[in-house]
Amino acid sequence: MKNHISVKRIFQQIKADAIGKDSHRGITLTYAWVANQFGHISLGFIPSFLVYQLFNVTPLKSALYVSLFWLCFEAYNFLGPLLLKKESKSDAVYIPKKSNYKFKPKWLNVAFDTFTDVCFFALGACLFYISMIGFENKTINIVLIVLFIYLLIAGRYWFITKMYQFYARFPFQFRLSQWDFNISKDQKDIVDDFLSATDVGNHLLIYGNLNTGKTSLGVGILNELSIKNYACLYVNAIKLYNYLFKDENDVLEAHEIWDWRGAEFLMIDDINPTDPIKEELIKPEKLLSFIDNFGKPNCNNRKTLQNKNVIWVLGNREIATDSWAAMLISMGIQQDKISTINL
């Protein structure tokens, strides 16, 4: 079941983004998204004004020309990188290198984002027209109302989605379709199964040497789940040890909406190093002792992990995987809910 963000928390986020200096507090993904949309409105309004002034056309034609330009630009932006998987003979035209996606992009999600951008551009162009003519044109008034209604609905979705992504605490922003390392079809199917799981207690063990894409694969998977509005959290192993000390009823920090107990999907990174270190510095039995013995008496860390979907990034693929799977089974995780990927 999804951990929904409350309306109260959304307004708290808006207030936090609106008040304070960026140089002091930094920016959030929600702040960046809103600022980006105001930029899109400006790129609809200002070019419309320039076209009107420089080319001596009517305000309506100026707004239409600019809107059409941005529609074509965003269509190219969408179709170029996502659909044309072939090499270009011209450096002036952006077409990605010749290769197939390891994981297909979420076409509808990207198209939704692209269409939303186009509507913000069109809104800016409409606002220019109204600033020049007023509300005399009923057709433009209807277009403006439709744009406002759509952008309120779309804006709500994207603002909340940015909250889910931001509070997952990713070390970097990364979509699964950007992942471009070697992986077999069987292991791709494992990733797809993990993404589509509707129950809890699914555990994905990811092994791999240095530069095989372990962390980026985990982040890509978790980010796709965040975009679906699941409560996700990225932590490294050291941070997890600190979390184990926390009581189930401890108050969340100001920068948190959920902690590791409240997250529906958890990624534990850097449990063990990779090359040139071949041995495991943290053994499964040692981690299990932390899970069982850390924390306050009323904490049940095993039960928390049993009722959560977890990605474990474990290190060198030469190390036998049976011991980690055995640790999960000893915690009460069903064997058929444990999957392994070797990169």
Short mmCIF file of C-alpha atoms in Angstrom, two decimals:
data_model
loop_
_atom_site.label_atom_id
_atom_site.label_comp_id
_atom_site.label_asym_id
_atom_site.label_seq_id
_atom_site.Cartn_x
_atom_site.Cartn_y
_atom_site.Cartn_z
CA MET A 1 0.00 0.00 0.00
CA LYS A 2 1.36 3.42 -0.95
CA ASN A 3 2.53 5.82 1.73
CA HIS A 4 0.69 8.94 0.54
CA ILE A 5 1.95 12.44 1.26
CA SER A 6 -0.68 14.46 3.11
CA VAL A 7 -2.10 17.77 1.90
CA LYS A 8 -0.71 19.42 5.03
CA ARG A 9 2.80 18.18 4.17
CA ILE A 10 2.46 19.48 0.60
CA PHE A 11 1.65 22.98 1.88
CA GLN A 12 4.54 22.75 4.34
CA GLN A 13 6.81 21.98 1.39
CA ILE A 14 5.47 24.97 -0.57
CA LYS A 15 6.09 27.21 2.43
CA ALA A 16 9.60 25.84 2.95
CA ASP A 17 10.43 26.37 -0.74
CA ALA A 18 9.02 29.92 -0.80
CA ILE A 19 10.67 31.30 2.34
CA GLY A 20 14.43 31.54 2.75
CA LYS A 21 17.49 32.31 0.64
CA ASP A 22 18.77 29.69 -1.80
CA SER A 23 22.40 30.47 -0.99
CA HIS A 24 21.72 29.53 2.62
CA ARG A 25 19.37 26.56 2.43
CA GLY A 26 20.03 25.07 -1.03
CA ILE A 27 17.19 24.04 -3.30
CA THR A 28 14.85 21.07 -3.37
CA LEU A 29 13.56 19.19 -6.41
CA THR A 30 10.16 20.78 -5.86
CA TYR A 31 11.66 24.27 -5.86
CA ALA A 32 13.66 23.48 -9.00
CA TRP A 33 10.57 22.14 -10.76
CA VAL A 34 8.46 25.21 -9.95
CA ALA A 35 11.27 27.57 -11.00
CA ASN A 36 11.64 25.63 -14.23
CA GLN A 37 7.95 26.09 -15.04
CA PHE A 38 8.14 29.84 -14.44
CA GLY A 39 11.06 29.76 -16.86
CA HIS A 40 8.84 28.01 -19.42
CA ILE A 41 6.15 30.67 -18.99
CA SER A 42 8.78 33.36 -19.55
CA LEU A 43 10.01 31.58 -22.67
CA GLY A 44 6.47 31.74 -23.99
CA PHE A 45 5.87 35.37 -23.02
CA ILE A 46 9.19 37.07 -23.88
CA PRO A 47 9.69 35.57 -27.39
CA SER A 48 6.07 36.42 -28.21
CA PHE A 49 6.78 40.03 -27.29
CA LEU A 50 10.00 40.04 -29.35
CA VAL A 51 8.33 38.51 -32.41
CA TYR A 52 5.55 41.09 -32.14
CA GLN A 53 8.03 43.97 -31.92
CA LEU A 54 10.59 42.82 -34.50
CA PHE A 55 8.40 41.34 -37.22
CA ASN A 56 5.35 43.59 -37.04
CA VAL A 57 2.81 40.78 -36.71
CA THR A 58 -0.38 40.78 -34.68
CA PRO A 59 -0.25 39.69 -31.02
CA LEU A 60 -2.32 36.62 -31.89
CA LYS A 61 0.04 35.49 -34.66
CA SER A 62 3.04 36.18 -32.47
CA ALA A 63 1.63 34.00 -29.68
CA LEU A 64 0.72 31.25 -32.16
CA TYR A 65 4.16 31.27 -33.83
CA VAL A 66 5.97 31.00 -30.51
CA SER A 67 3.65 28.26 -29.25
CA LEU A 68 4.15 26.31 -32.48
CA PHE A 69 7.92 26.70 -32.24
CA TRP A 70 8.00 25.26 -28.72
CA LEU A 71 5.65 22.46 -29.71
CA CYS A 72 8.06 21.44 -32.51
CA PHE A 73 11.08 21.85 -30.25
CA GLU A 74 9.63 19.68 -27.48
CA ALA A 75 8.45 17.08 -30.01
CA TYR A 76 12.02 16.83 -31.25
CA ASN A 77 13.25 16.78 -27.66
CA PHE A 78 10.95 13.83 -27.01
CA LEU A 79 11.36 11.89 -30.26
CA GLY A 80 15.08 12.48 -30.78
CA PRO A 81 16.60 11.02 -27.62
CA LEU A 82 13.87 8.42 -27.03
CA LEU A 83 12.89 7.03 -30.41
CA LEU A 84 15.73 7.50 -32.88
CA LYS A 85 18.29 4.99 -31.68
CA LYS A 86 20.76 5.39 -34.52
CA GLU A 87 23.92 7.34 -35.16
CA SER A 88 23.81 10.74 -36.79
CA LYS A 89 26.28 11.90 -39.42
CA SER A 90 25.84 15.48 -38.24
CA ASP A 91 27.07 16.79 -34.90
CA ALA A 92 24.43 19.51 -35.12
CA VAL A 93 21.61 17.01 -34.75
CA TYR A 94 21.25 15.24 -31.41
CA ILE A 95 20.64 11.54 -31.93
CA PRO A 96 22.02 9.10 -29.35
CA LYS A 97 24.63 6.47 -30.09
CA LYS A 98 23.50 3.33 -31.84
CA SER A 99 22.37 0.98 -29.10
CA ASN A 100 19.25 -0.54 -27.64
CA TYR A 101 17.83 0.44 -24.29
CA LYS A 102 18.53 -2.13 -21.60
CA PHE A 103 15.31 -0.98 -19.94
CA LYS A 104 12.64 0.74 -21.99
CA PRO A 105 11.80 4.33 -21.09
CA LYS A 106 8.39 4.99 -19.59
CA TRP A 107 6.99 6.55 -22.74
CA LEU A 108 3.73 7.82 -21.25
CA ASN A 109 5.47 9.44 -18.29
CA VAL A 110 7.97 11.24 -20.54
CA ALA A 111 5.22 12.26 -22.96
CA PHE A 112 3.17 13.63 -20.04
CA ASP A 113 6.18 15.67 -18.91
CA THR A 114 6.79 16.94 -22.45
CA PHE A 115 3.15 17.93 -22.98
CA THR A 116 3.12 19.74 -19.62
CA ASP A 117 6.16 21.77 -20.69
CA VAL A 118 4.45 22.70 -23.98
CA CYS A 119 1.38 23.87 -22.06
CA PHE A 120 3.51 26.13 -19.85
CA PHE A 121 5.09 27.65 -22.96
CA ALA A 122 1.61 28.17 -24.45
CA LEU A 123 0.43 29.74 -21.18
CA GLY A 124 3.20 32.31 -21.41
CA ALA A 125 2.26 33.09 -25.03
CA CYS A 126 -1.43 33.45 -24.06
CA LEU A 127 -0.53 35.79 -21.21
CA PHE A 128 1.37 37.97 -23.67
CA TYR A 129 -1.65 38.14 -25.97
CA ILE A 130 -3.96 39.07 -23.09
CA SER A 131 -1.50 41.71 -21.87
CA MET A 132 -1.79 43.34 -25.30
CA ILE A 133 -5.46 42.81 -26.19
CA GLY A 134 -7.19 42.01 -22.93
CA PHE A 135 -9.95 39.41 -22.55
CA GLU A 136 -11.87 40.34 -25.70
CA ASN A 137 -11.17 37.11 -27.62
CA LYS A 138 -13.48 34.41 -26.23
CA THR A 139 -11.52 31.61 -27.91
CA ILE A 140 -8.27 32.69 -26.23
CA ASN A 141 -10.13 32.99 -22.92
CA ILE A 142 -11.34 29.40 -23.24
CA VAL A 143 -7.83 28.23 -24.17
CA LEU A 144 -6.45 30.06 -21.13
CA ILE A 145 -9.01 28.47 -18.79
CA VAL A 146 -8.31 24.97 -20.19
CA LEU A 147 -4.56 25.53 -19.79
CA PHE A 148 -5.01 26.67 -16.17
CA ILE A 149 -7.15 23.66 -15.28
CA TYR A 150 -4.79 21.19 -16.95
CA LEU A 151 -1.68 22.77 -15.42
CA LEU A 152 -3.22 22.73 -11.95
CA ILE A 153 -3.85 18.99 -12.28
CA ALA A 154 -0.49 18.23 -13.90
CA GLY A 155 1.35 20.57 -11.55
CA ARG A 156 -0.08 18.83 -8.51
CA TYR A 157 1.12 15.46 -9.82
CA TRP A 158 4.62 16.65 -10.69
CA PHE A 159 5.09 18.63 -7.46
CA ILE A 160 4.14 15.62 -5.35
CA THR A 161 6.26 13.30 -7.49
CA LYS A 162 9.27 15.58 -6.97
CA MET A 163 8.65 15.30 -3.24
CA TYR A 164 8.72 11.50 -3.47
CA GLN A 165 11.98 11.68 -5.42
CA PHE A 166 13.60 14.27 -3.16
CA TYR A 167 12.80 12.52 0.11
CA ALA A 168 14.11 9.21 -1.22
CA ARG A 169 17.55 10.79 -0.68
CA PHE A 170 19.11 9.58 -3.92
CA PRO A 171 22.83 10.31 -4.29
CA PHE A 172 22.07 11.38 -7.89
CA GLN A 173 19.04 11.63 -10.20
CA PHE A 174 18.88 8.69 -12.58
CA ARG A 175 16.16 6.97 -14.63
CA LEU A 176 16.33 3.24 -15.19
CA SER A 177 16.26 3.74 -18.98
CA GLN A 178 19.60 5.56 -18.67
CA TRP A 179 21.29 2.43 -17.32
CA ASP A 180 23.61 1.09 -20.02
CA PHE A 181 25.71 -1.73 -18.57
CA ASN A 182 25.77 -5.43 -19.42
CA ILE A 183 22.89 -7.52 -18.13
CA SER A 184 21.26 -10.75 -19.29
CA LYS A 185 17.60 -11.07 -20.23
CA ASP A 186 16.91 -13.32 -17.23
CA GLN A 187 18.28 -10.71 -14.86
CA LYS A 188 16.36 -7.94 -16.61
CA ASP A 189 13.24 -9.99 -15.94
CA ILE A 190 14.20 -10.06 -12.24
CA VAL A 191 14.34 -6.25 -12.22
CA ASP A 192 10.95 -6.03 -13.95
CA ASP A 193 9.43 -8.46 -11.43
CA PHE A 194 10.77 -6.41 -8.53
CA LEU A 195 9.34 -3.22 -10.04
CA SER A 196 5.92 -4.75 -10.58
CA ALA A 197 5.64 -6.50 -7.19
CA THR A 198 2.44 -5.62 -5.34
CA ASP A 199 3.27 -7.41 -2.09
CA VAL A 200 5.94 -6.84 0.56
CA GLY A 201 8.98 -8.78 1.67
CA ASN A 202 10.72 -8.90 -1.74
CA HIS A 203 14.51 -8.70 -1.52
CA LEU A 204 16.87 -8.07 -4.45
CA LEU A 205 20.57 -8.84 -4.00
CA ILE A 206 22.86 -7.02 -6.46
CA TYR A 207 26.46 -8.18 -6.86
CA GLY A 208 29.11 -6.79 -9.15
CA ASN A 209 32.68 -5.61 -9.45
CA LEU A 210 33.78 -2.00 -9.68
CA ASN A 211 32.13 -0.01 -12.50
CA THR A 212 29.50 -2.64 -13.33
CA GLY A 213 26.58 -0.33 -12.51
CA LYS A 214 25.39 -1.77 -9.19
CA THR A 215 24.53 1.50 -7.47
CA SER A 216 23.10 3.17 -10.58
CA LEU A 217 20.91 0.10 -11.22
CA GLY A 218 19.57 0.24 -7.67
CA VAL A 219 19.00 4.00 -7.85
CA GLY A 220 17.29 3.62 -11.24
CA ILE A 221 14.92 0.97 -9.87
CA LEU A 222 14.16 3.01 -6.76
CA ASN A 223 13.61 6.19 -8.78
CA GLU A 224 11.03 4.50 -11.01
CA LEU A 225 9.18 3.47 -7.87
CA SER A 226 9.38 7.02 -6.50
CA ILE A 227 7.83 8.30 -9.73
CA LYS A 228 4.99 5.85 -9.10
CA ASN A 229 4.61 7.66 -5.76
CA TYR A 230 5.94 4.92 -3.49
CA ALA A 231 7.82 5.96 -0.36
CA CYS A 232 11.44 5.00 -1.08
CA LEU A 233 14.68 5.57 0.80
CA TYR A 234 18.33 5.24 -0.19
CA VAL A 235 20.86 4.58 2.59
CA ASN A 236 24.37 3.18 2.75
CA ALA A 237 25.28 0.45 5.21
CA ILE A 238 26.85 2.81 7.77
CA LYS A 239 23.76 5.00 7.79
CA LEU A 240 21.59 1.92 8.28
CA TYR A 241 23.51 1.04 11.45
CA ASN A 242 22.61 4.47 12.83
CA TYR A 243 18.96 3.96 11.88
CA LEU A 244 18.85 0.63 13.73
CA PHE A 245 19.28 2.50 17.01
CA LYS A 246 16.11 4.51 16.44
CA ASP A 247 12.90 3.61 18.20
CA GLU A 248 9.79 2.90 16.15
CA ASN A 249 8.09 5.88 17.79
CA ASP A 250 10.97 8.34 17.46
CA VAL A 251 9.98 11.68 15.93
CA LEU A 252 11.12 12.15 12.35
CA GLU A 253 13.83 14.68 11.59
CA ALA A 254 12.77 17.98 10.00
CA HIS A 255 14.24 16.88 6.63
CA GLU A 256 12.29 13.58 6.59
CA ILE A 257 8.78 12.55 5.59
CA TRP A 258 9.49 8.88 6.28
CA ASP A 259 12.44 7.04 7.78
CA TRP A 260 13.72 3.54 6.98
CA ARG A 261 10.83 1.98 8.89
CA GLY A 262 8.18 4.00 7.08
CA ALA A 263 9.61 3.59 3.59
CA GLU A 264 7.97 0.97 1.39
CA PHE A 265 11.11 0.38 -0.66
CA LEU A 266 14.60 0.54 0.83
CA MET A 267 18.00 0.45 -0.90
CA ILE A 268 21.05 -0.41 1.19
CA ASP A 269 24.22 0.53 -0.71
CA ASP A 270 27.93 -0.14 -0.18
CA ILE A 271 27.48 -3.05 2.20
CA ASN A 272 30.84 -4.33 1.01
CA PRO A 273 33.59 -2.79 -1.16
CA THR A 274 34.66 -3.99 -4.58
CA ASP A 275 38.03 -4.16 -6.33
CA PRO A 276 40.79 -4.20 -5.27
CA ILE A 277 39.37 -5.59 -2.00
CA LYS A 278 38.17 -9.12 -2.64
CA GLU A 279 37.00 -10.19 0.80
CA GLU A 280 33.79 -9.21 2.53
CA LEU A 281 34.47 -6.72 5.31
CA ILE A 282 30.95 -7.16 6.65
CA LYS A 283 29.75 -10.74 6.97
CA PRO A 284 26.05 -11.65 6.88
CA GLU A 285 26.16 -12.97 10.42
CA LYS A 286 27.68 -9.68 11.63
CA LEU A 287 24.99 -7.60 9.95
CA LEU A 288 22.32 -9.90 11.38
CA SER A 289 23.73 -9.38 14.88
CA PHE A 290 23.40 -5.61 14.34
CA ILE A 291 19.81 -6.06 13.16
CA ASP A 292 18.95 -8.19 16.20
CA ASN A 293 20.88 -6.37 18.92
CA PHE A 294 20.91 -2.69 17.95
CA GLY A 295 18.10 -0.38 18.90
CA LYS A 296 15.78 0.02 21.86
CA PRO A 297 14.08 -3.00 23.45
CA ASN A 298 10.71 -2.46 21.76
CA CYS A 299 12.22 -2.30 18.25
CA ASN A 300 11.77 -5.30 15.99
CA ASN A 301 14.20 -4.74 13.14
CA ARG A 302 13.66 -8.20 11.67
CA LYS A 303 9.93 -7.64 11.36
CA THR A 304 10.53 -4.25 9.76
CA LEU A 305 12.71 -5.82 7.06
CA GLN A 306 10.27 -8.69 6.57
CA ASN A 307 7.52 -6.21 5.68
CA LYS A 308 9.59 -4.14 3.30
CA ASN A 309 10.94 -4.50 -0.25
CA VAL A 310 14.72 -4.10 -0.08
CA ILE A 311 17.57 -3.75 -2.59
CA TRP A 312 20.91 -4.94 -1.18
CA VAL A 313 24.11 -3.80 -2.98
CA LEU A 314 26.71 -6.27 -1.79
CA GLY A 315 30.01 -5.95 -3.67
CA ASN A 316 32.25 -8.38 -5.54
CA ARG A 317 30.44 -10.97 -7.61
CA GLU A 318 33.19 -13.56 -6.89
CA ILE A 319 31.92 -13.82 -3.33
CA ALA A 320 29.39 -16.63 -2.81
CA THR A 321 25.85 -15.32 -2.62
CA ASP A 322 24.34 -18.17 -0.65
CA SER A 323 25.34 -16.74 2.72
CA TRP A 324 23.42 -13.49 2.22
CA ALA A 325 20.34 -15.28 0.95
CA ALA A 326 20.65 -17.64 3.93
CA MET A 327 20.74 -14.64 6.27
CA LEU A 328 17.48 -13.34 4.81
CA ILE A 329 15.86 -16.76 5.08
CA SER A 330 16.94 -16.98 8.74
CA MET A 331 15.18 -13.63 9.29
CA GLY A 332 11.92 -15.13 8.05
CA ILE A 333 12.05 -13.96 4.43
CA GLN A 334 10.53 -16.50 2.05
CA GLN A 335 13.06 -18.02 -0.33
CA ASP A 336 10.91 -17.37 -3.40
CA LYS A 337 10.96 -13.66 -2.55
CA ILE A 338 14.76 -13.44 -2.72
CA SER A 339 16.29 -12.66 -6.12
CA THR A 340 19.93 -12.26 -7.13
CA ILE A 341 21.58 -10.24 -9.88
CA ASN A 342 25.25 -10.68 -10.77
CA LEU A 343 26.59 -7.83 -12.89
#
